Tab-separated table of C-alpha atoms and ligand atoms in Angstrom:
chain	number	residue	atom	x	y	z
A	117	LEU	CA	81.393	49.752	111.018
A	118	TRP	CA	84.289	51.825	110.832
A	119	LEU	CA	82.635	55.322	109.958
A	120	ASN	CA	83.339	56.556	113.884
A	121	THR	CA	87.173	54.729	114.136
A	122	PHE	CA	87.436	56.360	110.422
A	123	LEU	CA	85.850	60.207	111.448
A	124	ASP	CA	88.498	59.741	114.749
A	125	GLN	CA	91.650	59.139	113.001
A	126	THR	CA	91.031	62.052	110.197
A	127	GLY	CA	90.008	63.881	112.953
A	128	LEU	CA	86.547	64.743	111.170
A	129	SER	CA	84.162	65.435	113.781
A	130	VAL	CA	80.762	63.917	113.382
A	131	ASP	CA	78.804	67.299	113.068
A	132	GLY	CA	80.369	68.542	110.232
A	133	VAL	CA	80.102	65.887	108.184
A	134	ASN	CA	76.398	64.195	106.411
A	135	ILE	CA	76.314	61.350	106.691
A	136	CYS	CA	74.857	58.528	104.304
A	137	ALA	CA	74.364	55.498	104.742
A	138	VAL	CA	73.373	53.264	102.405
A	139	ASP	CA	72.307	49.148	102.750
A	140	VAL	CA	75.263	47.063	100.842
A	141	GLY	CA	75.304	44.140	98.901
A	142	GLU	CA	75.221	44.058	94.801
A	143	ARG	CA	70.886	44.310	94.577
A	144	GLN	CA	71.171	47.694	96.401
A	145	LYS	CA	73.618	49.547	93.354
A	146	ASN	CA	71.220	51.461	91.508
A	147	LEU	CA	69.008	54.549	90.171
A	148	ASP	CA	66.604	53.671	93.203
A	149	THR	CA	69.738	53.220	96.004
A	150	CYS	CA	71.003	56.782	93.718
A	151	ARG	CA	68.226	59.155	93.706
A	152	HIS	CA	68.569	58.454	97.427
A	153	ILE	CA	72.175	59.722	97.568
A	154	TRP	CA	70.992	62.132	95.206
A	155	SER	CA	68.007	63.705	98.043
A	156	LEU	CA	70.377	63.782	100.611
A	157	MET	CA	72.730	65.509	99.320
A	158	LEU	CA	70.136	67.899	97.990
A	159	ALA	CA	68.758	67.835	101.549
A	160	ALA	CA	71.735	68.355	102.511
A	161	GLY	CA	72.572	72.423	100.712
A	162	LEU	CA	75.673	70.630	99.167
A	163	ASP	CA	77.379	72.596	96.605
A	164	ARG	CA	79.279	72.404	93.983
A	165	ARG	CA	82.918	72.883	96.160
A	166	ALA	CA	81.495	69.880	98.647
A	167	LEU	CA	83.385	66.676	99.248
A	168	VAL	CA	82.573	62.976	99.223
A	169	ILE	CA	83.970	59.912	100.934
A	170	ASN	CA	83.123	57.037	99.946
A	171	LEU	CA	84.132	54.756	102.983
A	172	GLY	CA	83.125	51.642	102.065
A	173	GLY	CA	83.087	47.985	99.109
A	174	GLY	CA	83.504	48.576	95.925
A	175	VAL	CA	79.318	48.924	95.459
A	176	VAL	CA	79.925	52.034	97.807
A	177	GLY	CA	82.530	53.102	95.677
A	178	ASP	CA	80.877	52.869	92.389
A	179	MET	CA	77.775	54.027	93.184
A	180	GLY	CA	79.131	57.033	95.818
A	181	GLY	CA	81.678	57.969	92.805
A	182	PHE	CA	78.710	58.022	90.300
A	183	CYS	CA	76.268	60.169	92.451
A	184	ALA	CA	79.535	62.285	93.152
A	185	ALA	CA	80.452	62.680	90.069
A	186	THR	CA	77.117	63.601	88.527
A	187	PHE	CA	75.489	65.723	91.504
A	188	ASN	CA	75.839	69.729	90.032
A	189	ARG	CA	77.213	68.403	87.110
A	190	GLY	CA	80.080	66.943	89.313
A	191	VAL	CA	81.664	67.169	93.152
A	192	ASP	CA	84.834	65.637	94.305
A	193	PHE	CA	85.099	63.047	95.745
A	194	VAL	CA	87.646	60.447	97.688
A	195	GLN	CA	88.086	56.704	97.631
A	196	VAL	CA	88.767	54.953	101.042
A	197	PRO	CA	87.923	50.881	99.635
A	198	THR	CA	87.577	48.824	103.121
A	199	THR	CA	87.362	45.278	101.033
A	200	LEU	CA	90.663	43.277	99.634
A	201	LEU	CA	88.695	43.856	96.032
A	202	ALA	CA	88.099	47.624	96.218
A	203	MET	CA	91.449	48.108	97.240
A	204	THR	CA	92.655	46.263	94.713
A	205	ASP	CA	90.300	47.561	92.201
A	206	ALA	CA	86.827	48.860	92.236
A	207	ALA	CA	88.609	51.933	94.154
A	208	VAL	CA	91.392	52.696	91.326
A	209	GLY	CA	90.755	53.984	87.527
A	210	GLY	CA	87.756	56.333	87.755
A	211	LYS	CA	84.898	53.905	86.959
A	212	LEU	CA	81.308	54.254	87.993
A	213	GLY	CA	78.379	53.065	87.802
A	214	VAL	CA	75.113	51.568	88.382
A	215	ASP	CA	73.649	48.073	87.342
A	216	PHE	CA	70.044	48.846	85.501
A	217	ARG	CA	67.485	45.667	83.892
A	218	GLY	CA	70.622	43.686	85.923
A	219	VAL	CA	72.803	44.405	83.292
A	220	LYS	CA	76.391	44.571	85.347
A	221	ASN	CA	77.563	48.739	85.184
A	222	LEU	CA	75.375	49.886	82.121
A	223	ILE	CA	74.739	53.476	83.589
A	224	GLY	CA	78.275	55.043	84.083
A	225	VAL	CA	80.665	57.143	84.090
A	226	PHE	CA	84.341	57.688	83.957
A	227	GLN	CA	85.755	59.797	86.451
A	228	GLN	CA	88.521	59.576	89.272
A	229	PRO	CA	88.775	60.910	92.452
A	230	VAL	CA	90.615	63.123	93.949
A	231	ARG	CA	92.571	60.562	96.443
A	232	ILE	CA	92.437	57.043	97.277
A	233	PHE	CA	93.487	56.118	100.631
A	234	ILE	CA	93.890	52.411	100.935
A	235	ASP	CA	94.908	50.891	104.921
A	236	GLU	CA	95.066	47.509	105.094
A	237	GLN	CA	93.735	47.852	109.030
A	238	PHE	CA	89.831	47.114	106.976
A	239	LEU	CA	90.546	43.655	105.857
A	240	THR	CA	90.432	42.818	110.190
A	241	THR	CA	87.170	42.601	110.105
A	242	LEU	CA	86.182	41.403	106.662
A	243	PRO	CA	83.944	38.221	105.568
A	244	GLU	CA	86.899	34.883	105.158
A	245	ARG	CA	84.563	35.061	101.581
A	246	GLU	CA	84.923	38.987	101.283
A	247	LEU	CA	88.674	38.198	101.322
A	248	ARG	CA	88.313	34.895	98.952
A	249	SER	CA	86.811	36.940	96.562
A	250	GLY	CA	88.517	39.990	96.706
A	251	MET	CA	91.626	37.185	95.818
A	252	ALA	CA	89.717	36.678	92.332
A	253	GLU	CA	91.176	40.672	90.895
A	254	VAL	CA	94.428	39.819	92.480
A	255	ILE	CA	94.376	36.277	91.197
A	256	LYS	CA	93.809	38.565	87.988
A	257	HIS	CA	96.105	41.105	87.811
A	258	ALA	CA	98.930	38.881	89.155
A	259	LEU	CA	98.304	36.359	85.462
A	260	ILE	CA	98.280	40.043	83.175
A	261	GLY	CA	100.735	42.428	84.995
A	262	GLU	CA	102.726	41.399	87.385
A	263	PRO	CA	104.884	37.254	86.491
A	264	GLY	CA	106.769	36.862	90.657
A	265	LEU	CA	103.240	38.173	91.946
A	266	TRP	CA	101.440	34.674	90.134
A	267	ASP	CA	104.843	32.314	91.662
A	268	ILE	CA	103.670	34.006	94.525
A	269	ILE	CA	100.454	32.922	94.483
A	270	CYS	CA	100.595	29.563	92.733
A	271	ALA	CA	103.122	28.917	95.158
A	272	GLY	CA	101.066	29.101	97.499
A	273	GLY	CA	102.743	31.685	99.534
A	274	VAL	CA	99.577	34.560	100.390
A	275	GLY	CA	99.411	34.373	103.953
A	276	SER	CA	97.338	37.845	106.206
A	277	GLU	CA	100.762	39.028	107.076
A	278	ASP	CA	101.167	40.003	102.854
A	279	TRP	CA	98.162	42.055	102.523
A	280	LYS	CA	99.691	45.473	102.119
A	281	SER	CA	102.396	44.103	99.789
A	282	LEU	CA	99.110	42.356	97.787
A	283	VAL	CA	97.859	45.165	97.501
A	284	ASN	CA	100.169	47.077	96.320
A	285	ARG	CA	101.341	44.886	93.579
A	286	SER	CA	97.794	43.882	92.657
A	287	VAL	CA	97.267	48.270	92.412
A	288	GLN	CA	100.325	49.097	91.019
A	289	VAL	CA	98.850	46.409	88.138
A	290	LYS	CA	95.985	48.343	87.377
A	291	MET	CA	97.199	52.379	87.463
A	292	ASN	CA	99.562	50.816	85.176
A	293	ILE	CA	96.984	50.318	82.703
A	294	VAL	CA	94.774	52.421	83.840
A	295	LYS	CA	97.633	55.190	83.183
A	296	GLU	CA	98.279	53.575	79.922
A	297	ASP	CA	94.497	53.826	78.924
A	298	PRO	CA	92.229	56.155	81.553
A	299	ARG	CA	88.408	55.311	79.433
A	300	GLU	CA	89.471	52.792	77.526
A	301	SER	CA	89.792	52.792	74.668
A	302	GLY	CA	92.653	49.423	73.769
A	303	LEU	CA	95.401	48.249	76.643
A	304	ARG	CA	92.566	48.864	79.383
A	305	ALA	CA	90.071	46.307	78.113
A	306	LEU	CA	92.444	43.233	79.566
A	307	LEU	CA	91.620	44.650	83.172
A	308	ASN	CA	88.404	43.167	81.624
A	309	PHE	CA	89.213	39.651	82.413
A	310	GLY	CA	87.165	37.257	83.213
A	311	HIS	CA	84.369	39.541	83.371
A	312	THR	CA	81.955	38.929	79.643
A	313	ILE	CA	81.146	35.735	80.942
A	314	GLY	CA	81.605	37.058	85.098
A	315	HIS	CA	79.301	39.781	85.018
A	316	ALA	CA	76.588	37.069	83.321
A	317	LEU	CA	77.044	35.312	86.065
A	318	GLU	CA	76.935	37.282	89.061
A	319	SER	CA	74.322	38.846	86.731
A	320	TYR	CA	72.014	35.585	86.770
A	321	PHE	CA	72.567	34.724	90.554
A	322	LEU	CA	71.643	37.365	91.401
A	323	ASN	CA	68.447	37.435	92.915
A	324	SER	CA	69.007	33.495	93.604
A	325	GLU	CA	68.799	32.424	97.366
A	326	GLU	CA	73.020	32.272	97.146
A	327	PRO	CA	74.179	34.714	95.306
A	328	LEU	CA	77.756	34.976	94.408
A	329	THR	CA	80.133	37.712	94.955
A	330	HIS	CA	81.783	40.077	92.527
A	331	GLY	CA	84.937	38.155	92.770
A	332	GLU	CA	82.941	34.296	92.926
A	333	ALA	CA	81.464	35.347	89.566
A	334	VAL	CA	84.797	36.248	87.898
A	335	ALA	CA	86.780	33.160	89.136
A	336	VAL	CA	84.422	30.905	87.067
A	337	GLY	CA	84.340	33.508	83.838
A	338	MET	CA	88.269	33.765	84.132
A	339	PHE	CA	88.104	30.255	83.678
A	340	CYS	CA	86.386	30.013	82.218
A	341	GLU	CA	87.149	32.540	79.139
A	342	ALA	CA	91.099	30.897	79.669
A	343	VAL	CA	89.145	27.445	78.150
A	344	LEU	CA	88.312	29.540	75.070
A	345	ALA	CA	91.472	30.368	74.336
A	346	PRO	CA	93.879	28.986	71.961
A	347	ALA	CA	97.204	27.601	73.187
A	348	SER	CA	99.192	30.143	71.310
A	349	PHE	CA	98.107	32.427	74.102
A	350	GLY	CA	100.130	30.465	76.583
A	351	LEU	CA	97.671	31.143	79.189
A	352	PRO	CA	98.987	28.136	82.069
A	353	LEU	CA	95.238	26.859	81.867
A	354	GLY	CA	95.865	24.161	85.246
A	355	GLU	CA	97.820	26.890	87.565
A	356	LEU	CA	95.186	28.714	86.974
A	357	GLN	CA	92.866	26.446	87.863
A	358	GLN	CA	94.409	25.149	91.197
A	359	VAL	CA	95.288	28.444	91.882
A	360	LEU	CA	91.237	29.289	91.674
A	361	SER	CA	90.328	26.208	93.902
A	362	ARG	CA	92.081	27.501	96.703
A	363	TYR	CA	90.391	30.476	97.045
A	364	PHE	CA	86.411	29.736	96.101
A	365	LEU	CA	83.972	26.761	96.066
A	366	HIS	CA	83.161	24.440	92.589
A	367	ARG	CA	79.804	26.443	91.724
A	368	PRO	CA	77.736	24.107	89.209
A	369	ILE	CA	75.708	25.866	86.525
A	370	PRO	CA	72.608	24.999	85.198
A	371	SER	CA	72.158	24.035	80.696
A	372	ASP	CA	69.171	26.157	81.902
A	373	ALA	CA	70.524	29.384	82.318
A	374	ILE	CA	72.904	29.377	79.553
A	375	PRO	CA	70.479	30.893	77.024
A	376	VAL	CA	70.351	33.321	79.886
A	377	LEU	CA	73.947	33.905	80.887
A	378	TRP	CA	73.842	34.553	77.014
A	379	GLY	CA	71.270	36.824	76.801
A	380	PHE	CA	73.346	39.242	79.288
A	381	MET	CA	76.899	38.766	77.311
A	382	GLN	CA	74.937	40.895	74.517
A	383	HIS	CA	74.375	43.778	76.626
A	384	ASP	CA	78.398	43.585	77.727
A	385	LYS	CA	80.098	46.860	76.952
A	386	LYS	CA	82.878	45.734	74.858
A	387	ASN	CA	80.620	44.101	72.349
A	388	SER	CA	81.143	45.984	68.567
A	389	GLY	CA	78.126	45.427	65.477
A	390	GLY	CA	76.771	42.843	68.219
A	391	VAL	CA	79.434	40.945	68.286
A	392	VAL	CA	80.151	39.222	72.122
A	393	ARG	CA	83.430	39.125	73.009
A	394	VAL	CA	85.886	38.404	75.089
A	395	ILE	CA	89.408	39.628	76.307
A	396	LEU	CA	92.059	37.236	76.955
A	397	PRO	CA	95.402	37.723	78.352
A	398	ASP	CA	98.976	35.879	76.789
A	399	ARG	CA	101.770	35.677	78.120
A	400	GLU	CA	103.577	37.714	77.794
A	401	PRO	CA	102.818	40.533	80.565
A	402	TYR	CA	100.407	43.694	79.837
A	403	ARG	CA	99.242	41.863	76.116
A	404	MET	CA	96.595	40.767	75.349
A	405	HIS	CA	93.302	39.049	72.881
A	406	SER	CA	90.495	40.098	72.483
A	407	ILE	CA	88.040	37.704	70.377
A	408	ALA	CA	84.439	36.541	69.493
A	409	ILE	CA	82.661	34.303	70.645
A	410	ASN	CA	78.876	32.379	70.469
A	411	GLN	CA	76.123	31.112	72.464
A	412	SER	CA	78.124	27.092	71.600
A	413	ASP	CA	81.194	28.385	73.235
A	414	VAL	CA	79.940	29.662	76.406
A	415	GLU	CA	77.964	26.311	76.584
A	416	ARG	CA	81.398	24.556	76.069
A	417	ALA	CA	83.553	26.554	78.725
A	418	ILE	CA	80.553	26.384	81.570
A	419	SER	CA	80.711	22.089	80.963
A	420	VAL	CA	84.150	21.921	80.960
A	421	TYR	CA	84.162	24.193	84.199
A	422	ASN	CA	81.016	21.990	85.587
A	423	ASN	CA	82.221	18.933	84.569
A	424	LEU	CA	86.116	19.951	87.308
A	425	ARG	CA	86.712	17.099	90.140
A	426	CYS	CA	86.963	20.183	93.011
B	666	LIG	N1	84.848	50.708	89.738
B	666	LIG	C1	85.774	49.296	89.054
B	666	LIG	O1	86.172	49.244	88.370
B	666	LIG	C2	85.689	48.464	89.489
B	666	LIG	C3	85.928	46.732	89.149
B	666	LIG	C4	85.687	45.699	89.961
B	666	LIG	C5	84.188	45.341	90.721
B	666	LIG	N2	84.010	47.040	91.280
B	666	LIG	C6	82.940	46.722	91.683
B	666	LIG	O2	82.234	46.390	92.376
B	666	LIG	C7	81.265	45.694	93.747
B	666	LIG	C8	82.158	44.149	94.899
B	666	LIG	O3	83.089	45.333	94.729
B	666	LIG	P1	82.859	43.956	96.915
B	666	LIG	O4	82.570	43.011	96.302
B	666	LIG	O5	83.733	45.081	97.761
B	666	LIG	O6	81.411	43.826	97.590
B	666	LIG	P2	80.628	44.656	98.515
B	666	LIG	O7	80.635	47.161	98.424
B	666	LIG	O8	79.351	45.006	98.541
B	666	LIG	O9	80.942	44.711	99.912
B	666	LIG	C9	81.278	43.158	99.891
B	666	LIG	C10	80.101	42.902	101.847
B	666	LIG	O10	81.289	43.460	102.205
B	666	LIG	C11	81.095	44.527	103.271
B	666	LIG	N3	82.599	45.310	104.289
B	666	LIG	C12	82.673	45.896	103.514
B	666	LIG	N4	83.860	46.950	103.734
B	666	LIG	C13	84.291	46.189	105.748
B	666	LIG	C14	85.070	45.659	105.778
B	666	LIG	N5	85.953	46.465	106.921
B	666	LIG	N6	84.761	44.353	107.522
B	666	LIG	C15	83.233	44.139	106.901
B	666	LIG	N7	82.311	43.947	106.777
B	666	LIG	C16	82.730	44.595	105.259
B	666	LIG	C17	80.448	45.105	102.945
B	666	LIG	O11	79.378	45.187	103.707
B	666	LIG	C18	78.911	44.513	102.202
B	666	LIG	O12	78.743	43.443	103.185
B	666	LIG	C19	80.651	45.072	92.096
B	666	LIG	O13	79.961	46.030	92.204
B	666	LIG	C20	81.384	45.308	91.359
B	666	LIG	O14	80.649	45.551	89.930
B	666	LIG	C21	84.297	48.378	90.655
């Protein structure tokens, strides 16, 4: 969609670049697609001075970055995110990878891009559903590290004219955290708020007739995980629910999904010693809590979610 504009605006000529188009969507984010990309890189004769440009959403960024970071033991890459979710989150921070056997991002590496180019003009063609999806990570960043942005979002003050400032503020929260803890040995885990249950939901619905987008899954995940937070953390559950219901449709979760979701959670990368954990923010910005959960906690949280009147 944006390839020709991108080439025009950057002054790159079609003759000077090898173009690899991949089918989009989470279902394509796997090693089969990587094999295809690596084959094209090999056929194009890329050497270690090559530069890979990932123009697309989070799937392209995660997978193209992973292919670049592993080809020839690593070639440089730049991220050019074209979705709100990728601009505010996926393209920033150097986490790259693909899904494996239904488990999200199981195979991957940490490697920073040499540059990230963020240009909100790409958002002009993004479908409404994808814009809303991106809001999930913006809401997460606001809640964990930007009280001013959280207040604006709660007051309903986010409109299309605000994308630039919204993206900048959201990216800043992620950068602050990644700078402090690039390889997730501490604070970076805070960015996983909503993702233990969210990733399991995304995997669960992936092959259904109506898959959830990443942001939709994270939105349900944030609510369910916040339900499990002790009151002492000071999480504004009511406000969070109101904000999420403004952007996301209610998607009931069938009760027979619980054991399957729990199965996915057993493979979550934050687990240690077989204990499943969720990461929760605190009322205090950039402060986090890690709590162990069991299957009945998940069942309780999902039952609260299912009973919401939206
Ligand atoms: N690496 C990280 O730190 C990180 C963080 C968050 C999410 N992620 C990953 O990001 C992925 C989700 O990213 P996403 O939400 O961007 O999904 P996506 O890449 O699947 O893109 C969503 C859809 O939007 C379309 N699209 C992209 N740009 C467009 C544009 N400008 N105009 C019109 N259509 C456009 C795509 O073709 C696709 O159909 C997930 O795989 C998730 O795991 C990674």
